[in-house]
Amino acid sequence: MSAVVTDVLTVLGVAILTIAVYGVVRMPDVYTQLHAASKAGFLGVAALLAAVALQGDAASVARAVLIVGLLAFTTPVAAHAIGRAASRREEPMRTPGAVDES
Amino acid sequence: MTRLLVTGVGLGVLYVLTLASRDPLDLVTGVLLGLVLAALLGRRMRPAADGPAGSPIGRMLWFPVFAAAVLADVARGTWDVALRVMHLRALERPGLVRIPIGHRSERAIAVSALATTLSPGSVLIEIDRQRGDLLLHVIDASDPDEVRDRHQRFYDRYQRRVFP
Amino acid sequence: MISDLIFYAPTVWLACLLGIVVVRLAASGTTAERILAIDLLTLILIGLLALAARGDARPYVLDTALALALLSFVATLAACRYYEDRRPFS
């Protein structure tokens, strides 16, 4: 039973990471890439680590929980830092029809 | 004083989790290290000013609701962004939208920023204190007023009772 | 046999993703896009390390993942600060 759940979580994590990479390749500018890459990437890694925590011993669980908890706080901050740097350096939004209220 | 203790013990628990050990001696070492660090650095790292909160018990009771709402938002945002990346939903008008800060306290601004940036589909770009708003990049900005309404509703329904 | 496949297929797949991101990083893009690509690179590496820890039941591999997660965060922040106003700390 738990083996099935871990396999499903692994496949889910790999799928989300694939979407994140494809998003970075496909999206036209940094701002839209941010949506695909850092946040979706975080969820993919979280699914993979959940698979580890389900199968592993107490040491694995403690570390997996720690990594997911830290990533939950660091990925938004990193995404914000990248977005702010891009906007302060006035990198353009290349998506056609982009809305700009800044 | 309470904050020093809480920070020190929290850092100690972090130390034990990192080592993944059950030795009580490690816990003592961790808490001692944490207390020293908190005493040395605590003055520089002041937490953001809190808002006029209600009773602490009410806040604690509402916190799980708020956390669940954020998680639901993350799940919905991931689904939406995944569909847009896979060409199943049009990527038409992403863009920068201004969200008014309103009566949020300093800490509530931080919580709002973290919650919106954690859910895919919106990233905080800048905090504009002169105009009193947050500049967000959202993946679907075809109707900026709708985005503003959605954030205001989320704040009113879930966040205001926990982080006003 | 089947369980081997289930273990190795995601590892190989993630390694391919790493290659794609490296090519994307080297080929083109603005500075912010490159910083983002490096960030994504470390996220995929953490995923690979998680797979390795699970496959061989070696929990200490996760220590590497933890250190990598923390280091990549600091590195991203420093790179962004530097890109923003040409110095890492204001």
Short mmCIF file of C-alpha atoms in Angstrom, two decimals, chain A residues 6-7 10 14 17-18 20-21 24-25 27-30 33-34 37-38 41-42 45 48-49 51-52 55 57 59-60 63-64 66-67 70-71 74-75 77-78 81-82 84-86 88-89 91 94, chain C residues 6 10 13-14 17-18 20-21 24 30-33 35-37 39-40 43-44 46-48 50-51 53-55 58-63 65-66 69-70 73 76-77 80-86:
data_model
loop_
_atom_site.label_atom_id
_atom_site.label_comp_id
_atom_site.label_asym_id
_atom_site.label_seq_id
_atom_site.Cartn_x
_atom_site.Cartn_y
_atom_site.Cartn_z
CA THR A 6 5.32 6.54 -2.69
CA ASP A 7 5.43 5.55 -6.37
CA THR A 10 7.37 10.11 -7.14
CA VAL A 14 8.68 14.21 -11.57
CA LEU A 17 9.20 19.25 -12.27
CA THR A 18 8.82 18.46 -15.98
CA ALA A 20 8.27 23.58 -14.46
CA VAL A 21 11.18 22.99 -16.86
CA VAL A 24 10.86 27.94 -18.27
CA VAL A 25 11.71 26.88 -21.84
CA MET A 27 7.52 31.29 -21.38
CA PRO A 28 8.62 34.50 -23.08
CA ASP A 29 9.86 36.61 -20.13
CA VAL A 30 11.22 36.28 -16.58
CA GLN A 33 8.83 32.01 -16.03
CA LEU A 34 8.80 32.74 -12.29
CA ALA A 37 9.74 27.59 -12.25
CA SER A 38 10.12 28.40 -8.61
CA GLY A 41 9.34 23.39 -8.82
CA PHE A 42 8.90 23.65 -5.07
CA VAL A 45 10.39 18.63 -4.85
CA LEU A 48 9.48 13.71 -4.00
CA LEU A 49 10.47 14.41 -0.40
CA ALA A 51 7.75 9.96 -0.96
CA VAL A 52 11.04 9.68 0.96
CA GLN A 55 9.17 5.09 3.11
CA ASP A 57 12.94 5.87 8.95
CA ALA A 59 15.97 10.28 10.36
CA SER A 60 14.64 10.60 6.79
CA ARG A 63 15.18 15.80 7.29
CA ALA A 64 12.40 15.70 4.69
CA LEU A 66 12.94 20.21 7.58
CA ILE A 67 13.77 20.64 3.88
CA LEU A 70 12.65 25.61 4.73
CA LEU A 71 11.79 25.56 1.02
CA THR A 74 12.78 30.36 0.89
CA THR A 75 11.22 29.83 -2.56
CA VAL A 77 11.52 35.03 -1.08
CA ALA A 78 13.85 33.94 -3.89
CA ALA A 81 14.06 38.79 -5.21
CA ILE A 82 14.36 37.70 -8.85
CA ARG A 84 12.23 42.71 -8.04
CA ALA A 85 15.70 42.67 -9.56
CA ALA A 86 14.20 42.19 -13.03
CA ARG A 88 14.28 47.42 -11.10
CA ARG A 89 16.59 46.72 -14.03
CA GLU A 91 13.52 44.01 -18.01
CA ARG A 94 7.55 40.23 -23.73
CA ILE C 6 10.40 2.43 -11.37
CA PRO C 10 12.61 8.99 -12.74
CA TRP C 13 14.29 11.59 -16.55
CA LEU C 14 15.36 14.17 -13.94
CA LEU C 17 15.67 17.78 -17.26
CA LEU C 18 18.93 18.96 -15.68
CA ILE C 20 17.70 20.85 -20.68
CA VAL C 21 17.97 23.55 -18.03
CA ARG C 24 18.65 26.85 -21.56
CA THR C 30 18.48 37.99 -19.69
CA THR C 31 20.42 37.98 -16.43
CA ALA C 32 17.29 37.48 -14.33
CA GLU C 33 16.30 34.52 -16.50
CA ILE C 35 19.47 33.44 -12.14
CA LEU C 36 16.05 31.78 -12.27
CA ALA C 37 17.47 28.89 -14.31
CA ASP C 39 17.55 28.33 -9.00
CA LEU C 40 15.53 25.72 -10.88
CA LEU C 43 15.60 22.47 -7.15
CA ILE C 44 15.94 19.58 -9.62
CA ILE C 46 17.37 18.39 -4.59
CA GLY C 47 14.73 16.21 -6.24
CA LEU C 48 17.46 13.90 -7.60
CA ALA C 50 15.64 12.78 -2.67
CA LEU C 51 15.29 9.97 -5.22
CA ALA C 53 18.02 8.78 -0.64
CA ARG C 54 14.86 6.78 -1.21
CA GLY C 55 16.30 4.25 -3.62
CA ARG C 58 20.60 6.36 2.71
CA PRO C 59 19.12 9.17 4.79
CA TYR C 60 22.42 11.05 4.99
CA VAL C 61 22.04 11.95 1.30
CA LEU C 62 19.26 14.25 2.47
CA ASP C 63 21.83 16.25 4.44
CA ALA C 65 19.91 18.24 -0.13
CA LEU C 66 19.38 20.38 2.97
CA ALA C 69 18.61 24.16 -0.47
CA LEU C 70 20.02 26.67 2.03
CA PHE C 73 18.69 30.41 -1.43
CA THR C 76 20.04 33.50 -5.43
CA LEU C 77 19.54 36.41 -3.05
CA CYS C 80 19.75 39.29 -7.33
CA ARG C 81 21.11 41.97 -5.02
CA TYR C 82 24.23 42.23 -7.11
CA TYR C 83 22.25 42.45 -10.34
CA GLU C 84 19.98 45.09 -8.81
CA ASP C 85 22.52 47.61 -7.65
CA ARG C 86 25.97 46.17 -8.34
#
